[in-house]
Amino acid sequence: MIHYNPNTRTFNLLGSQSHYAMMVDGDGRLIHLAWGPTPNPLSGHNRFAPPGQSSFEFQGQRDELPAYGPISVHEVALKASFLKAPAALSAGEALYRPIRDVRLAYTGHEIEENAQLPTSSSSFRTPHSTLRISLTDSLQPLTVTLCYRLFPAHDIIERWCTLTNTGPDPIRIEKLAFAALHLPPGSNEVTTVHGAWGAEFTTQRHTLPVGSFNIGHRSVQTGHAFNPFFLANRPGHATETSGPVYFGALAFSGAWLLTFEHQHSGDMRVFGGYNPFDFELILQPGQTHTTPAFVCGVSGEGWGGASRRLHAFTRDAVLPNAAPRPVLYNSWEATYFALSHEGQAALARKAAAIGVELFVVDDGWFGGRRSPLSGLGDWTVSPEVFPNGLQPLIDEVHALGMQFGLWFEPEMVNPDSDLYRQHPDWVLHFPGRPRTEARMQLVLDYGRDEVIEYIFSALDALLSTHDIDFIKWDMNRNVTEPGSVTGKAIWRAHTAGVYRLMDRLRQKYPNLSLQSCSGGGGRVDLGILRRVDQVWTSDNTDALDRLGIQEGFSLAYPARIMEAWVTHEKNHQTGRVLDLSTRFDVAMRGALGIGSDLNALGDEELKEYASYIAFYKRFRHVVQDGDLYRLETLAEHGASTLLYVLPDQSEAVYSVAVHDHLIGRHRPPARLCGLNSTAVYTITDRHERAIAHLSGADLMAQGIPGDTYGPAGYSRTLHLKIVK
Ligand code: DGJ
């Protein structure tokens, strides 16, 4: 519920277990008051008196959107240049241009209940209300509207702002965060993830010193190096299961930056928005710019509670639909570029026989793409690979009872391609300068409408003539030489173009599903998740490496979107040999996929695959729609133990996997969480053997019997169900 008190000019945003408050002060400034779990939100503005008295500190108050103007030397969310002064200036005064201060004051607000959300999905699965507060500059023609969409069930607020130029001259915006978050003083223990190709989502937790800490990316995808989310708390005041934890995540897949500013006063502010590097936004007269959202929230139940809120919010208010994610087969690691109709059909027959529901043909099916050297951009089926076209394979896959999926990389072109030969000017470049290739490819200039139109037509031509159910949308390099017809706006225009294309495809083909991939997990964020059904988490499919990758991923993102494949016994990325049980137990923690060469497997092993897939199908609704409890994280005892519990507590899935064999050290049993304490759960294994009947209370006190020890690679998955 959102409430405004006109007497005190105070706004209160009341979540089911949280409270956010702000007020309009005597000067019309919108000031942050408090935010935290109820009943005692923590960030009371008088807790640390603003320094105020010092001549060096003009701005002790916490403006909801700190703008460069009447402010101290601290970080700002907005900086603008007014290229023309509002009134005629004398020749001497004109030397002072451009005017570079913004002074925002409250001019009004509106509250709207359950408005349509900006997404391709037809219906929303959770109540929400939206508050829009208008602030106008007292001297310059700029209006900024701060928007707060509250999802009370999740204790989450989606925040963004719109900027409108109400004057006759352009305004240059030089820095813009989607929102600034004021955390309670001292909340300087911050959890984020970092990584690289094959090593995404590595968790780091640090106590920040006084100063600024930045994570971000400077390309046109989210990136492998960092992911745009954080958890923060007061050091020593939070655990996996307890304590107030604040969190935020950007809904944007372009060049982004999160800045954590820990001030000498103890104040902690988090700015999330456009990466200011090479940033420029020219607001033309009458123009409005709407930023993407910075989603934020607070949990009173530790890091685990923060993750569960983000997961539920993403399932209910972000993802395009709630249908179960199918068991997928992807032929990449089985055949790489060696594609043929017969080879893929043989794999499809085996995949169907073991229970796969979606068969995906990866890279290499089009144009001259027989290796990474050539063909990107030429999106027509290669007669060399499929002499009778692709439809016969699609028909066969459908006849086997599976959906059909196909790989694309729509933002790229190989210089050795017909597209590039025809349109060498369609790529990002600076005229007369070298065009840096990465994986032998260049990035198309999505600032050009004709490029977007061409790519849409190419994809549309295939989708309208073939029964394609699923697209794997890949993106395999960072941007260099960002020269575009749109100038510096390309940093936003590219992402807007990708979103527009995806939205258009989904609209025209409502049954089409999309997967976001960028060389693995390089494009995962709440912006792309409005448009895709799942993501490829990492090209690293080694189950033990995956434990850390998936744990970091789980801090922000739900299991239903986390594609996880079982691949070869000897892993192609690491060379490590792992049992089938470990590979399945780890992959079954997300949206299960298979990537092994099924033609190389014997009948016995195929039967084992089939048995695991059947097991997964029995409980996948719990993994994909349940609440996740990280009972044990890798940092504790070198093991990862997870529990997924359906919201009505009737079923749960328990999954343990040991990463490090700690000889001579005791690993205490992982106690379960979130169960119905008085009900009795029957615990079954893959073979549907009941291994125990225990009450929720017993399981929460003692854990699963016998699961206290195991060597590296030891793993186990169990299904718990209340039997009436
Ligand atoms: C990178 C992806 O992450 C892989 O799964 C595969 O699709 C290759 N690209 C194909 O080029």
XYZ file of C-alpha atoms in Angstrom, residues 82 101-105 135-144:
16
model
C 21.622 23.655 -19.848
C 23.194 22.912 -11.627
C 19.861 21.222 -11.029
C 17.528 22.270 -8.201
C 14.526 20.030 -7.941
C 11.407 20.804 -5.939
C 10.013 17.447 -9.228
C 10.696 20.519 -11.284
C 13.764 22.673 -11.523
C 13.053 26.113 -10.129
C 14.920 27.963 -12.906
C 15.427 25.597 -15.803
C 12.859 23.793 -17.981
C 13.500 20.312 -16.591
C 10.977 18.036 -14.889
C 12.084 14.828 -13.244
